[in-house]
Coordinates of C-alpha atoms in Angstrom, one line a residue:
X350 CA 40.4 242.0 -4.2
X351 CA 40.8 239.3 -6.8
X352 CA 44.4 240.3 -7.4
X353 CA 45.2 240.1 -3.7
X354 CA 43.5 236.7 -3.4
X355 CA 45.5 235.4 -6.4
X356 CA 48.7 236.7 -4.8
X357 CA 47.9 235.0 -1.5
X358 CA 47.2 231.7 -3.2
X359 CA 50.5 232.0 -5.2
X360 CA 52.5 232.8 -2.1
X361 CA 50.8 230.0 -0.1
X362 CA 51.8 227.5 -2.7
X363 CA 55.4 228.8 -2.7
X364 CA 55.4 228.5 1.1
X365 CA 54.5 224.9 0.9
X366 CA 57.2 224.4 -1.7
X367 CA 59.8 226.3 0.3
X368 CA 59.6 225.1 3.9
X369 CA 56.2 224.2 5.4
X370 CA 56.3 224.8 9.1
X371 CA 52.7 224.9 10.3
X372 CA 49.3 226.2 9.4
X373 CA 49.9 229.7 10.9
X374 CA 52.9 230.1 8.7
X375 CA 51.0 229.0 5.6
X376 CA 48.3 231.6 6.4
X377 CA 50.5 234.5 7.7
X378 CA 53.5 234.4 5.4
X379 CA 51.5 234.8 2.2
X380 CA 49.6 237.7 3.8
X381 CA 53.0 239.4 4.5
X382 CA 54.3 238.6 1.0
X383 CA 51.1 240.0 -0.6
X384 CA 51.4 243.2 1.4
X385 CA 55.0 243.6 0.5
X386 CA 54.2 242.9 -3.2
X387 CA 51.6 245.7 -3.1
X388 CA 54.2 248.0 -1.5
X389 CA 56.9 247.3 -4.2
X390 CA 54.5 247.3 -7.1
X391 CA 54.9 251.1 -7.6
X392 CA 58.6 250.5 -8.3
X393 CA 57.6 248.1 -11.0
X394 CA 55.2 250.6 -12.5
X395 CA 58.0 253.2 -12.4
X396 CA 60.4 250.9 -14.2
X397 CA 57.7 250.3 -16.7
X398 CA 57.6 254.0 -17.6
X399 CA 60.9 253.3 -19.4
X400 CA 58.9 251.4 -22.0
X401 CA 57.4 254.8 -23.1
X402 CA 60.7 255.5 -24.8
X403 CA 60.1 254.4 -28.3
X404 CA 63.3 252.3 -28.7
X405 CA 62.8 250.4 -25.5
X406 CA 59.1 250.0 -26.0
X407 CA 59.5 248.7 -29.5
X408 CA 62.1 246.2 -28.4
X409 CA 60.1 244.9 -25.5
X410 CA 56.7 244.7 -27.2
X411 CA 58.1 243.8 -30.6
X412 CA 59.9 240.7 -29.5
X413 CA 58.2 238.5 -26.8
X414 CA 61.4 236.5 -26.5
X415 CA 62.9 239.2 -24.3
X416 CA 59.9 238.9 -21.9
X417 CA 60.1 235.1 -21.9
X418 CA 63.8 235.2 -21.2
X419 CA 63.4 237.7 -18.3
X420 CA 60.5 235.7 -16.8
X421 CA 62.4 232.4 -17.2
X422 CA 65.6 233.7 -15.7
X423 CA 63.7 235.3 -12.8
X424 CA 61.7 232.1 -12.1
X425 CA 64.8 229.9 -12.3
X426 CA 66.6 232.2 -9.8
X427 CA 63.7 232.3 -7.4
X428 CA 62.9 228.6 -7.5
X429 CA 66.3 227.0 -8.0
X430 CA 68.8 229.6 -7.0
X431 CA 69.6 227.8 -3.7
X432 CA 70.2 224.6 -5.7
X433 CA 72.6 226.5 -7.9
X434 CA 74.7 227.5 -4.9
X435 CA 73.4 231.1 -4.6
X436 CA 73.0 230.9 -0.8
X437 CA 73.8 232.5 2.5
X438 CA 73.5 231.0 5.9
X439 CA 70.7 231.9 8.3
X440 CA 70.2 231.0 11.9
X441 CA 66.6 230.4 13.1
X442 CA 66.4 231.3 16.7
X443 CA 63.0 229.6 17.2
X444 CA 64.0 226.2 15.9
X445 CA 67.7 226.7 16.8
X446 CA 68.8 225.5 13.5
X447 CA 71.0 226.8 10.7
X448 CA 69.9 226.7 7.1
X449 CA 70.7 228.3 3.8
X450 CA 68.6 230.9 1.9
X451 CA 68.6 232.8 -1.3
X452 CA 70.4 236.1 -0.7
X453 CA 68.3 239.3 -0.9
X454 CA 70.7 240.7 -3.5
X455 CA 69.5 237.9 -5.8
X456 CA 65.9 237.4 -4.7
X457 CA 64.7 241.0 -4.7
X458 CA 65.8 241.9 -8.2
X459 CA 64.6 238.5 -9.5
X460 CA 61.2 239.1 -7.9
X461 CA 61.0 242.6 -9.3
X462 CA 62.0 241.3 -12.7
X463 CA 59.3 238.6 -12.5
X464 CA 56.6 241.3 -11.6
X465 CA 57.8 243.5 -14.4
X466 CA 57.6 240.7 -17.0
X467 CA 54.1 239.7 -15.9
X468 CA 52.8 243.2 -15.6
X469 CA 54.2 244.4 -19.0
X470 CA 53.7 241.1 -20.9
X471 CA 54.0 241.9 -24.6
X472 CA 50.6 240.5 -25.5
X473 CA 48.9 243.0 -23.2
X474 CA 50.2 246.1 -25.1
X475 CA 47.7 248.9 -25.5
X476 CA 47.3 250.0 -29.1
X477 CA 49.0 253.3 -30.0
X478 CA 46.7 256.2 -31.0

């Protein structure tokens, strides 16, 4: 429950940063984002199984710079991708306005990479037996 609450707060803050459009949006959008995160998390865990291969695991856990680089690149893409020109145009039928958004082909892999880096952060390695 604590993890879901942290997710909701994180996504609520991102919603304020992104495009605040009312109290119902700031309550509802983070709930949807939290549910979708829970649904894609098994994919992150599946990707993490690749770290069981000795070469990949040693490289990931042995050098935290790789994790820092992945986390930084993903956050930069998620937060500033639109400013860097990675956009597509979306028409909002409710507000009848056109605006640009980060394309899903950039946003989804960046978000999965962010989740992967946080979930398998090198300092949280379980000792080998």
